[in-house]
Amino acid sequence: MGAIYVLAEHRQGVLRDITLEMLTKASQLSEKMGGEIVTVLIGSSVDSFAEKLAGYSDKVLYVDDPLFADYNSDKYQKVLVELINQDKPELVMIGHTTQGVDLAPALAVEMKLPFVTDVIDLEFADGKPQPVRSYYSGKVNANFAFKGEAPYLITFRESTLEVAEPSKQGKVEKIESPLKEELDYRRFIEYVEAEVGDVDITQSEILIAVGRGLREEKNMAIIEDLAKAVKGDICGSRAATDAGWLAHDRQVGTSGKTVKPKLYIAIGISGAFQHLAGMKGAKTIVAINKDPDAPIFSVADFAIVDDLFKVIPKLTEKLKELRG
Amino acid sequence: MKTFVCIKRVPDTSESVVKVDASGKDVDSSKFSFDINDADNYAVEEAVLIKEANGGTVQVICAGPQDSDVMIRMALAKGGDSAVRIDDPRINSLDPLKVAKVLAAVIKSEEFDLVLTGCMAADDGGMAVGVALAEELGVSHAAMVKKVQVEDGKVRVQRELEGGISEVVEITLPAVLTIQTGINEPRYAPIKGIRQAQKKELKVLKIEDLGLDENEVNEASSLIELQNLYMPEVVSNAEVIEGEPEEKAEIMATKLVKGGLL
């Protein structure tokens, strides 16, 4: 069986968690189907990452060149095409992240690779890796099969598993960059840091979170009442900040903040993985949603399956009563 | 600026129960309400804003059945100039690479500066069509864009990254941008626009009209195959609060206060 390629992801001097998550999954898969685990590390002077990755890989292919000081999908694509053509791995894993989704679909088209995106798990069936993905924000799963010849390409979702301890001592092989000069059609300019708002929700002890289920901005009134009653801060899902009900710095999830409050009350939030990744570390989670199968309940400690407009005002009233 | 914007009609399932249908390969969508995909709605607005600032045209493209026409007319009412809908059940819509091939065939036949798509569809969440489309067209791209500045022969865009950070990237035109939600405030279609939209051109095409062969875009030609759909086991350790809404509120309030959770 050919190798399993994992593309290392890093930014601003930090190795992203998705890398070791993919390597952990690759290791589980390799036990069933065989094949070396090869990590592809593309960057500039990131030797410490190469060493760390060797603990999870049979081999680290390390392209170390100032051309790769900052991420650029088009440059990565050129390197990957070269390496994949040379080695013909069985499977190529790229993170389903802001870097990965900017890269993998173009790579799939260029190399005519069988491609499944946003994979949450990988089985091994009929002599091939078999991807599982999810639809409708996690409400339905789908088994996919690859047709045709390897290499197969997937993007793998973040935070689906716990990272294992390192158990390998792969060798680091530095290779020359197949790309020799800058690309003139896409240029990295700079990073823009996150906005800083009036309340830092990552420090809040009690958070009241709202989502699409709230429907309209005027309904924020019942949320504000509840927040006052429990002396909590208000945050929300992407839907709530996009709609302008809340400032962007109040967004919880992969593209917003990761929060760890003592109490998190999720109201009208179905629980797409992007949101769960940002709040599942809360100590106690109360979820209120009309759909009993909403993914938010998978991380909740208390589940209220009901209409939030009937429950929330009563809840506020009762809390005021009990707390005097 | 000549801009294309690609849109898709999707169900809103955020608060609905989703069940797999008898075929095991689709969901029962009889109770869903449908509308334009959220991110695509922002892409339409961005295309119209670019036209208002720079002049030019906005052409709307959609691969989907006739029920999509209401949504397409709304995009025209907001400022789109004309539309093409590819109505062909032979297209394997489960495979983003096939959808990209079809959209590319529409766009290739004309000159263009920009193609905008939503960065993600709410139903399949694949985030693949836009970037695949760029590769099909042989032009540059940027995914998950939350700010667009058109400059001479270029666009300067902000791509959203994880944790609230973004990166500024400069891209040569023509280009494909996949638009993230929240980039702008989508307008409501004005009454006058809605009237005018009825008279705007909406071409309905089959794949042959695009110079494509069935065997390039159908299910048999895909390199991936959906085996089956299933309901994920929601492993929940949550204590379910039972009763009428009022009772639930009371029980929960008591637990929060007496349980020392506040």
Coordinates of C-alpha atoms in Angstrom, one line a residue:
Chain A
M1 CA 0.0 0.0 0.0
G2 CA 1.2 3.5 -0.8
A3 CA 2.0 6.1 1.7
I4 CA -0.4 8.4 3.6
Y5 CA 0.6 12.0 3.1
V6 CA -0.3 14.5 5.7
L7 CA 0.2 18.2 4.9
A8 CA 1.5 20.1 8.0
E9 CA -0.3 23.3 8.7
H10 CA 1.3 26.2 10.5
R11 CA 0.9 30.0 10.8
Q12 CA 2.8 32.8 12.4
G13 CA 5.3 30.4 14.0
V14 CA 2.7 28.0 15.4
L15 CA 2.1 24.5 14.3
R16 CA -1.7 24.2 14.0
D17 CA -3.5 21.5 16.0
I18 CA -5.1 20.0 12.9
T19 CA -1.7 18.6 11.9
L20 CA -1.3 16.3 14.8
E21 CA -5.0 15.4 14.6
M22 CA -4.5 14.2 11.0
L23 CA -1.4 12.3 12.0
T24 CA -3.3 10.6 14.8
K25 CA -6.0 9.6 12.3
A26 CA -3.3 8.6 9.7
S27 CA -1.7 6.3 12.3
Q28 CA -5.0 4.6 13.1
L29 CA -5.6 4.1 9.4
S30 CA -2.1 2.9 8.7
E31 CA -2.5 0.1 11.2
K32 CA -5.4 -1.3 9.1
M33 CA -4.2 -0.6 5.6
G34 CA -0.4 -0.3 5.9
G35 CA 1.6 2.4 4.3
E36 CA 4.1 4.8 5.6
I37 CA 3.1 8.0 7.2
V38 CA 4.8 10.9 5.4
T39 CA 4.4 14.4 6.7
V40 CA 4.9 17.2 4.1
L41 CA 6.2 20.3 5.8
I42 CA 6.5 23.4 3.7
G43 CA 7.9 26.6 5.3
S44 CA 10.8 28.7 6.1
S45 CA 13.1 27.8 9.0
V46 CA 10.6 25.7 10.9
D47 CA 13.1 23.0 12.0
S48 CA 11.5 22.7 15.4
F49 CA 8.2 21.6 13.7
A50 CA 10.1 19.1 11.6
E51 CA 11.5 17.5 14.8
K52 CA 8.1 17.4 16.5
L53 CA 6.4 15.9 13.4
A54 CA 9.0 13.2 13.2
G55 CA 7.6 11.8 16.4
Y56 CA 4.4 11.1 14.5
S57 CA 5.7 10.2 11.1
D58 CA 7.8 7.6 9.3
K59 CA 9.2 10.4 7.2
V60 CA 9.0 14.1 7.2
L61 CA 9.5 15.7 3.8
Y62 CA 10.7 19.2 4.6
V63 CA 10.8 22.0 2.0
D64 CA 12.6 24.8 3.7
D65 CA 12.7 27.9 1.7
P66 CA 12.2 31.7 2.3
L67 CA 9.6 31.5 -0.5
F68 CA 7.3 29.9 2.0
A69 CA 7.6 32.4 4.8
D70 CA 3.9 32.9 4.7
Y71 CA 1.2 30.6 3.5
N72 CA 0.2 30.8 -0.2
S73 CA -2.1 28.1 -1.6
D74 CA -0.8 28.5 -5.2
K75 CA 2.8 27.9 -4.1
Y76 CA 1.8 24.9 -1.9
Q77 CA -0.1 23.5 -4.9
K78 CA 3.0 23.6 -7.1
V79 CA 5.0 21.8 -4.4
L80 CA 2.4 19.2 -3.8
V81 CA 1.8 18.4 -7.4
E82 CA 5.5 17.7 -7.8
L83 CA 5.7 15.4 -4.7
I84 CA 2.5 13.5 -5.3
N85 CA 3.5 12.8 -8.9
Q86 CA 6.8 11.5 -7.7
D87 CA 5.6 9.3 -4.8
K88 CA 2.1 8.4 -5.8
P89 CA 0.8 8.1 -2.2
E90 CA -2.4 6.2 -1.5
L91 CA -4.0 9.0 0.4
V92 CA -3.3 12.8 0.8
M93 CA -4.7 14.5 3.9
I94 CA -5.1 18.2 4.1
G95 CA -6.8 20.1 6.9
H96 CA -10.4 21.3 6.3
T97 CA -9.3 24.7 7.5
T98 CA -9.0 28.2 6.0
Q99 CA -5.7 27.1 4.5
G100 CA -6.9 23.7 3.3
V101 CA -10.1 24.7 1.7
D102 CA -8.2 27.4 -0.3
L103 CA -5.9 24.7 -1.6
A104 CA -7.3 21.2 -1.9
P105 CA -10.1 21.7 -4.4
A106 CA -7.7 23.3 -6.9
L107 CA -5.2 20.5 -6.4
A108 CA -7.9 17.9 -7.0
V109 CA -8.9 19.5 -10.3
E110 CA -5.4 19.9 -11.5
M111 CA -4.4 16.3 -10.7
K112 CA -7.8 14.8 -11.4
L113 CA -7.8 13.2 -7.9
P114 CA -10.8 11.5 -6.3
F115 CA -11.6 14.1 -3.7
V116 CA -13.9 14.2 -0.6
T117 CA -14.1 17.3 1.5
D118 CA -14.8 18.0 5.2
V119 CA -14.1 14.4 6.2
I120 CA -14.9 13.6 9.9
D121 CA -13.6 10.0 9.9
L122 CA -11.8 7.4 7.7
E123 CA -12.6 3.7 7.6
F124 CA -10.7 1.1 5.6
A125 CA -13.0 -0.9 3.3
D126 CA -12.7 -2.8 0.0
G127 CA -9.0 -2.2 0.1
K128 CA -9.3 1.6 0.1
P129 CA -9.7 4.4 2.6
Q130 CA -13.4 5.2 2.9
P131 CA -14.3 8.7 4.0
V132 CA -17.2 9.7 6.2
R133 CA -18.5 13.2 6.0
S134 CA -21.4 15.1 7.4
Y135 CA -24.3 17.1 5.9
Y136 CA -26.7 19.7 7.2
S137 CA -24.4 21.0 9.9
G138 CA -23.8 17.7 11.4
K139 CA -27.4 16.4 11.4
V140 CA -26.7 13.6 8.8
N141 CA -23.6 11.6 8.0
A142 CA -22.6 10.2 4.6
N143 CA -20.3 7.3 3.7
F144 CA -18.4 7.9 0.5
A145 CA -16.4 5.6 -1.6
F146 CA -13.5 6.5 -3.8
K147 CA -13.6 5.3 -7.4
G148 CA -10.7 5.0 -9.7
E149 CA -7.0 5.0 -8.8
A150 CA -5.1 6.4 -5.9
P151 CA -3.9 9.0 -4.8
Y152 CA -7.1 9.9 -3.0
L153 CA -7.4 13.4 -1.6
I154 CA -9.4 14.5 1.5
T155 CA -9.7 17.6 3.6
F156 CA -10.1 16.5 7.3
R157 CA -12.1 18.4 9.8
E158 CA -10.6 19.9 12.9
S159 CA -11.2 18.8 16.5
T160 CA -12.7 15.4 15.7
L161 CA -10.3 13.4 17.9
E162 CA -7.8 13.5 20.7
V163 CA -4.2 13.7 19.6
A164 CA -2.2 10.6 20.5
E165 CA 1.3 10.6 22.1
P166 CA 4.2 10.6 19.7
S167 CA 5.4 7.0 19.0
K168 CA 7.6 7.2 16.0
Q169 CA 11.1 8.5 15.2
G170 CA 10.8 9.3 11.5
K171 CA 13.7 10.8 9.6
V172 CA 13.6 14.3 8.4
E173 CA 14.4 14.6 4.7
K174 CA 15.1 18.1 3.5
I175 CA 14.2 18.6 -0.1
E176 CA 14.8 21.4 -2.5
S177 CA 11.8 23.6 -3.3
P178 CA 10.3 22.6 -6.7
L179 CA 9.2 26.2 -6.9
K180 CA 12.0 28.6 -7.6
E181 CA 10.5 32.0 -7.7
E182 CA 7.7 34.2 -6.4
L183 CA 4.3 33.9 -8.1
D184 CA 3.2 37.3 -9.5
Y185 CA -0.6 36.5 -9.5
R186 CA -1.0 36.0 -5.7
R187 CA 0.8 37.9 -3.1
F188 CA 0.6 37.7 0.7
I189 CA 0.5 41.3 2.2
E190 CA -0.1 41.1 5.9
Y191 CA -2.1 39.7 8.8
V192 CA -4.9 41.7 10.4
E193 CA -5.4 40.9 14.1
A194 CA -8.8 40.3 15.7
E195 CA -10.9 43.2 16.7
V196 CA -10.9 44.0 20.4
G197 CA -14.3 44.8 21.9
D198 CA -15.7 46.1 25.1
V199 CA -16.0 42.7 26.8
D200 CA -13.5 39.9 26.4
I201 CA -15.7 36.9 26.3
T202 CA -12.8 34.5 26.7
Q203 CA -12.6 35.8 30.3
S204 CA -16.4 35.6 31.1
E205 CA -17.6 33.2 33.8
I206 CA -21.1 33.1 32.5
L207 CA -22.1 33.3 28.8
I208 CA -25.5 33.5 27.2
A209 CA -25.1 32.5 23.6
V210 CA -27.6 33.1 20.8
G211 CA -28.0 31.7 17.4
R212 CA -30.2 31.7 14.3
G213 CA -33.1 30.4 16.3
L214 CA -33.6 33.9 17.7
R215 CA -34.8 35.0 14.3
E216 CA -34.8 38.8 14.7
E217 CA -32.8 41.4 16.4
K218 CA -35.7 42.7 18.4
N219 CA -35.8 39.3 20.2
M220 CA -32.4 40.2 21.7
A221 CA -34.4 41.9 24.5
I222 CA -35.3 38.5 26.1
I223 CA -31.6 37.5 25.9
E224 CA -30.5 40.7 27.5
D225 CA -33.0 40.2 30.4
L226 CA -31.6 36.7 31.0
A227 CA -28.0 37.9 30.9
K228 CA -28.8 40.6 33.5
A229 CA -30.6 38.1 35.7
V230 CA -27.5 35.8 35.8
K231 CA -24.9 38.6 35.5
G232 CA -23.6 37.0 32.3
D233 CA -22.2 38.3 29.1
I234 CA -23.8 37.7 25.7
C235 CA -22.1 36.0 22.8
G236 CA -23.3 34.1 19.8
S237 CA -22.9 31.9 16.8
R238 CA -21.7 33.1 13.4
A239 CA -25.4 33.6 12.4
A240 CA -25.9 36.1 15.3
T241 CA -22.9 38.2 14.5
D242 CA -23.4 38.1 10.7
A243 CA -26.9 39.4 11.3
G244 CA -25.6 42.3 13.3
W245 CA -27.3 41.4 16.6
L246 CA -23.9 41.2 18.2
A247 CA -20.4 42.7 17.5
H248 CA -18.0 40.4 15.7
D249 CA -15.8 40.0 18.7
R250 CA -18.6 38.3 20.5
Q251 CA -18.6 35.3 18.0
V252 CA -17.8 31.9 19.5
G253 CA -16.3 29.3 17.2
T254 CA -13.4 28.4 14.9
S255 CA -13.5 31.8 13.2
G256 CA -14.1 33.6 16.4
K257 CA -13.3 33.0 20.1
T258 CA -12.7 29.9 22.1
V259 CA -14.4 30.2 25.4
K260 CA -14.2 28.2 28.7
P261 CA -16.8 29.8 31.0
K262 CA -18.2 28.2 34.1
L263 CA -21.7 28.2 32.6
Y264 CA -22.7 28.4 28.9
I265 CA -26.4 28.7 28.0
A266 CA -26.8 28.0 24.2
I267 CA -30.1 29.4 22.9
G268 CA -31.4 28.6 19.4
I269 CA -28.0 27.3 18.3
S270 CA -28.0 24.0 16.4
G271 CA -24.3 23.4 17.0
A272 CA -22.4 23.3 13.7
F273 CA -18.9 21.9 14.4
Q274 CA -17.4 25.4 13.9
H275 CA -19.4 26.5 16.9
L276 CA -18.9 23.4 19.1
A277 CA -15.1 23.7 18.7
G278 CA -15.2 27.1 20.4
M279 CA -17.4 26.3 23.4
K280 CA -17.2 22.6 24.3
G281 CA -14.6 23.4 26.9
A282 CA -17.3 25.2 29.0
K283 CA -17.7 23.6 32.5
T284 CA -21.5 23.4 32.3
I285 CA -23.5 23.7 29.1
V286 CA -27.3 24.3 29.0
A287 CA -28.8 24.0 25.5
I288 CA -32.2 25.1 24.3
N289 CA -33.3 24.1 20.8
K290 CA -36.5 22.8 19.1
D291 CA -34.7 20.0 17.3
P292 CA -34.1 17.0 19.6
D293 CA -31.3 15.8 17.3
A294 CA -29.5 19.1 17.2
P295 CA -25.7 18.5 17.5
I296 CA -25.5 21.1 20.3
F297 CA -27.1 18.4 22.6
S298 CA -24.0 16.2 22.1
V299 CA -22.0 18.6 24.3
A300 CA -24.7 19.7 26.6
D301 CA -25.1 18.9 30.3
F302 CA -28.7 20.0 30.4
A303 CA -31.0 19.7 27.4
I304 CA -34.3 21.7 26.9
V305 CA -36.0 20.6 23.8
D306 CA -38.6 23.4 23.3
D307 CA -39.5 26.7 21.8
L308 CA -37.0 29.2 23.2
F309 CA -39.6 32.0 23.1
K310 CA -41.7 30.1 25.6
V311 CA -38.9 29.0 27.9
I312 CA -36.5 31.9 28.1
P313 CA -38.8 34.6 29.5
K314 CA -40.0 32.1 32.2
L315 CA -36.5 31.1 33.0
T316 CA -35.5 34.7 33.5
E317 CA -38.5 35.3 35.7
K318 CA -37.8 32.3 37.8
L319 CA -34.1 33.1 38.2
K320 CA -35.0 36.6 39.4
E321 CA -37.4 35.2 41.9
L322 CA -35.0 32.6 43.3
R323 CA -32.1 35.0 43.5
G324 CA -34.2 37.7 45.0
Chain B
M1 CA -16.0 45.1 -14.2
K2 CA -17.7 42.0 -15.5
T3 CA -18.7 39.8 -12.7
F4 CA -20.4 36.5 -12.4
V5 CA -22.0 35.3 -9.2
C6 CA -22.9 31.7 -8.6
I7 CA -25.8 30.9 -6.3
K8 CA -27.6 27.8 -4.9
R9 CA -31.0 27.1 -3.4
V10 CA -30.7 25.3 -0.1
P11 CA -33.0 24.3 2.8
D12 CA -32.9 26.0 6.1
T13 CA -32.4 23.1 8.5
S14 CA -31.0 25.0 11.5
E15 CA -34.0 24.3 13.6
S16 CA -35.6 21.5 11.6
V17 CA -35.5 17.7 12.2
V18 CA -33.6 16.1 9.3
K19 CA -34.3 12.5 8.5
V20 CA -32.9 10.2 5.9
D21 CA -35.5 9.1 3.3
A22 CA -36.3 5.6 2.1
S23 CA -33.6 5.6 -0.6
G24 CA -30.9 6.0 2.0
K25 CA -29.1 8.4 -0.3
D26 CA -31.1 11.6 0.3
V27 CA -33.0 13.3 3.1
D28 CA -36.8 13.9 3.3
S29 CA -37.0 17.6 2.3
S30 CA -40.8 17.8 2.1
K31 CA -41.0 19.9 5.3
F32 CA -38.1 22.2 4.6
S33 CA -38.3 25.8 3.6
F34 CA -35.8 26.8 0.9
D35 CA -34.1 29.9 0.0
I36 CA -30.8 31.2 -1.4
N37 CA -27.8 29.9 0.4
D38 CA -26.7 32.3 3.1
A39 CA -23.1 32.9 1.8
D40 CA -24.3 33.2 -1.8
N41 CA -26.7 36.0 -0.7
Y42 CA -23.7 37.9 0.6
A43 CA -21.9 37.1 -2.7
V44 CA -24.8 38.6 -4.7
E45 CA -24.6 41.8 -2.6
E46 CA -20.9 42.1 -3.0
A47 CA -21.2 41.7 -6.8
V48 CA -23.8 44.4 -6.9
L49 CA -21.7 46.7 -4.6
I50 CA -18.7 46.2 -7.0
K51 CA -20.8 47.1 -10.0
E52 CA -22.2 50.2 -8.2
A53 CA -18.6 51.4 -7.4
N54 CA -16.9 50.4 -10.7
G55 CA -19.5 50.1 -13.3
G56 CA -20.0 46.9 -15.4
T57 CA -22.4 44.0 -15.2
V58 CA -23.4 41.2 -12.9
Q59 CA -24.5 37.9 -14.3
V60 CA -26.1 35.3 -12.1
I61 CA -25.5 31.6 -12.6
C62 CA -27.3 28.7 -10.9
A63 CA -27.1 25.0 -11.5
G64 CA -30.5 23.7 -10.3
P65 CA -34.1 22.9 -11.0
Q66 CA -36.9 25.4 -11.8
D67 CA -37.7 26.1 -8.1
S68 CA -34.5 28.1 -8.1
D69 CA -36.1 30.8 -10.4
V70 CA -37.7 32.8 -7.5
M71 CA -34.3 33.1 -5.9
I72 CA -32.6 34.0 -9.2
R73 CA -35.2 36.7 -9.9
M74 CA -34.5 38.2 -6.4
A75 CA -30.8 38.4 -7.3
L76 CA -31.7 40.2 -10.5
A77 CA -34.0 42.5 -8.6
K78 CA -31.1 43.5 -6.4
G79 CA -29.0 44.5 -9.3
G80 CA -28.1 41.4 -11.4
D81 CA -28.3 42.1 -15.2
S82 CA -29.0 38.6 -16.5
A83 CA -29.0 35.0 -15.4
V84 CA -28.2 31.5 -16.6
R85 CA -29.7 28.5 -15.0
I86 CA -28.4 25.1 -15.9
D87 CA -31.3 22.7 -15.5
D88 CA -30.0 19.2 -16.0
P89 CA -30.6 16.3 -13.7
R90 CA -27.7 14.4 -15.3
I91 CA -25.2 16.6 -13.4
N92 CA -23.9 14.9 -10.3
S93 CA -24.6 17.7 -7.9
L94 CA -23.1 15.6 -5.0
D95 CA -19.6 16.1 -6.5
P96 CA -18.3 19.7 -6.2
L97 CA -15.8 19.1 -9.0
K98 CA -18.7 18.3 -11.4
V99 CA -20.6 21.3 -10.4
A100 CA -17.5 23.4 -10.9
K101 CA -17.0 22.0 -14.4
V102 CA -20.6 23.0 -15.3
L103 CA -20.3 26.5 -13.9
A104 CA -16.9 26.9 -15.7
A105 CA -18.4 26.0 -19.0
V106 CA -20.9 28.9 -18.7
I107 CA -18.2 31.4 -17.7
K108 CA -15.6 30.3 -20.2
S109 CA -17.7 31.3 -23.1
E110 CA -17.4 34.9 -22.1
E111 CA -14.7 37.4 -20.9
F112 CA -14.9 38.2 -17.2
D113 CA -13.0 40.0 -14.4
L114 CA -14.5 38.4 -11.3
V115 CA -16.4 35.3 -10.3
L116 CA -18.0 35.3 -6.8
T117 CA -19.4 32.3 -5.0
G118 CA -20.5 31.7 -1.4
C119 CA -17.6 30.1 0.5
M120 CA -19.9 27.3 1.8
A121 CA -23.3 25.9 1.1
A122 CA -25.5 25.3 4.1
D123 CA -26.6 21.9 3.0
D124 CA -23.5 20.0 2.1
G125 CA -20.9 22.3 3.6
G126 CA -18.2 21.2 1.3
M127 CA -16.5 24.5 0.6
A128 CA -15.0 23.2 -2.6
V129 CA -16.9 24.5 -5.7
G130 CA -15.5 28.0 -5.8
V131 CA -11.8 27.0 -5.6
A132 CA -12.3 24.1 -8.0
L133 CA -14.0 26.5 -10.4
A134 CA -10.9 28.8 -10.4
E135 CA -8.7 25.9 -11.3
E136 CA -11.2 24.9 -14.1
L137 CA -11.0 28.4 -15.4
G138 CA -7.3 28.6 -15.0
V139 CA -7.4 31.8 -13.0
S140 CA -6.3 32.8 -9.5
H141 CA -8.5 32.7 -6.4
A142 CA -9.0 33.4 -2.7
A143 CA -11.3 31.5 -0.4
M144 CA -13.3 32.8 2.6
V145 CA -13.1 36.4 1.7
K146 CA -14.5 39.0 4.1
K147 CA -13.4 42.2 2.4
V148 CA -12.8 43.1 -1.3
Q149 CA -11.1 46.2 -2.7
V150 CA -10.9 46.4 -6.5
E151 CA -7.7 48.1 -7.8
D152 CA -6.3 48.4 -11.2
G153 CA -6.2 44.9 -12.7
K154 CA -6.1 43.5 -9.2
V155 CA -8.1 42.8 -6.1
R156 CA -6.9 43.2 -2.5
V157 CA -8.9 40.9 -0.3
Q158 CA -9.0 39.9 3.3
R159 CA -9.3 36.2 3.9
E160 CA -10.8 35.1 7.1
L161 CA -8.6 32.7 9.1
E162 CA -9.2 30.9 12.4
G163 CA -9.5 32.8 15.7
G164 CA -10.7 36.2 14.3
I165 CA -7.4 36.8 12.4
S166 CA -7.4 37.5 8.7
E167 CA -4.8 37.8 6.0
V168 CA -4.6 40.4 3.3
V169 CA -3.8 39.0 -0.1
E170 CA -3.4 40.7 -3.5
I171 CA -4.6 38.8 -6.5
T172 CA -4.4 39.5 -10.2
L173 CA -7.7 39.6 -12.2
P174 CA -9.5 37.7 -13.5
A175 CA -10.1 35.8 -10.3
V176 CA -12.6 33.7 -8.3
L177 CA -13.4 34.8 -4.8
T178 CA -15.4 32.7 -2.4
I179 CA -17.4 35.1 -0.1
Q180 CA -17.8 34.6 3.6
T181 CA -21.0 35.6 5.4
G182 CA -20.9 38.9 7.2
I183 CA -18.9 40.7 4.5
N184 CA -21.7 43.2 3.9
E185 CA -25.3 43.8 4.7
P186 CA -27.4 42.2 2.0
R187 CA -30.1 44.6 0.8
Y188 CA -33.8 43.8 0.4
A189 CA -34.9 43.9 -3.2
P190 CA -36.6 47.2 -4.0
I191 CA -40.1 47.0 -5.4
K192 CA -39.0 48.7 -8.7
G193 CA -36.2 46.2 -9.0
I194 CA -38.6 43.2 -8.5
R195 CA -40.7 44.6 -11.4
Q196 CA -37.7 45.1 -13.6
A197 CA -36.3 41.6 -12.8
Q198 CA -39.3 40.0 -14.5
K199 CA -38.1 41.4 -17.8
K200 CA -34.4 40.5 -17.4
E201 CA -33.0 37.6 -19.4
L202 CA -33.0 34.2 -17.6
K203 CA -31.6 31.6 -20.0
V204 CA -32.2 27.9 -19.1
L205 CA -29.6 25.6 -20.6
K206 CA -28.7 21.9 -20.8
I207 CA -25.2 20.6 -20.6
E208 CA -25.0 20.1 -24.4
D209 CA -25.7 23.9 -24.8
L210 CA -22.4 24.4 -22.9
G211 CA -20.4 22.1 -25.1
L212 CA -20.3 19.5 -22.4
D213 CA -20.8 15.8 -22.8
E214 CA -23.0 13.9 -20.3
N215 CA -20.0 11.6 -19.6
E216 CA -18.0 14.5 -18.2
V217 CA -20.4 15.5 -15.5
N218 CA -22.7 12.7 -14.6
E219 CA -22.6 10.3 -11.7
A220 CA -20.7 7.6 -13.6
S221 CA -17.9 10.1 -14.4
S222 CA -17.4 11.0 -10.8
L223 CA -14.4 9.7 -8.9
I224 CA -16.4 9.6 -5.7
E225 CA -19.7 7.9 -4.9
L226 CA -22.2 8.4 -2.1
Q227 CA -22.8 5.0 -0.5
N228 CA -25.4 5.9 2.1
L229 CA -26.6 8.5 4.5
Y230 CA -27.2 7.7 8.1
M231 CA -28.2 9.6 11.3
P232 CA -25.1 10.1 13.4
E233 CA -25.5 8.7 16.9
V234 CA -25.8 11.9 19.0
V235 CA -24.0 10.7 22.1
S236 CA -25.5 12.9 24.7
N237 CA -24.9 12.7 28.4
A238 CA -27.2 15.6 28.9
E239 CA -29.9 15.5 31.5
V240 CA -33.1 16.1 29.6
I241 CA -35.4 18.6 31.3
E242 CA -39.0 17.4 30.8
G243 CA -42.4 19.1 31.1
E244 CA -44.3 22.0 29.8
P245 CA -42.2 25.0 28.8
E246 CA -43.0 26.8 32.1
E247 CA -42.1 23.7 34.1
K248 CA -38.8 23.3 32.2
A249 CA -37.9 26.9 32.9
E250 CA -38.7 26.4 36.6
I251 CA -36.7 23.2 36.9
M252 CA -33.7 24.7 35.1
A253 CA -33.8 27.8 37.1
T254 CA -33.8 25.8 40.3
K255 CA -30.9 23.6 39.1
L256 CA -28.8 26.7 38.2
V257 CA -29.4 28.5 41.5
K258 CA -29.5 25.5 43.9
G259 CA -26.8 23.6 42.1
G260 CA -24.4 26.5 42.5
L261 CA -23.9 26.9 38.8
L262 CA -24.3 30.7 38.9

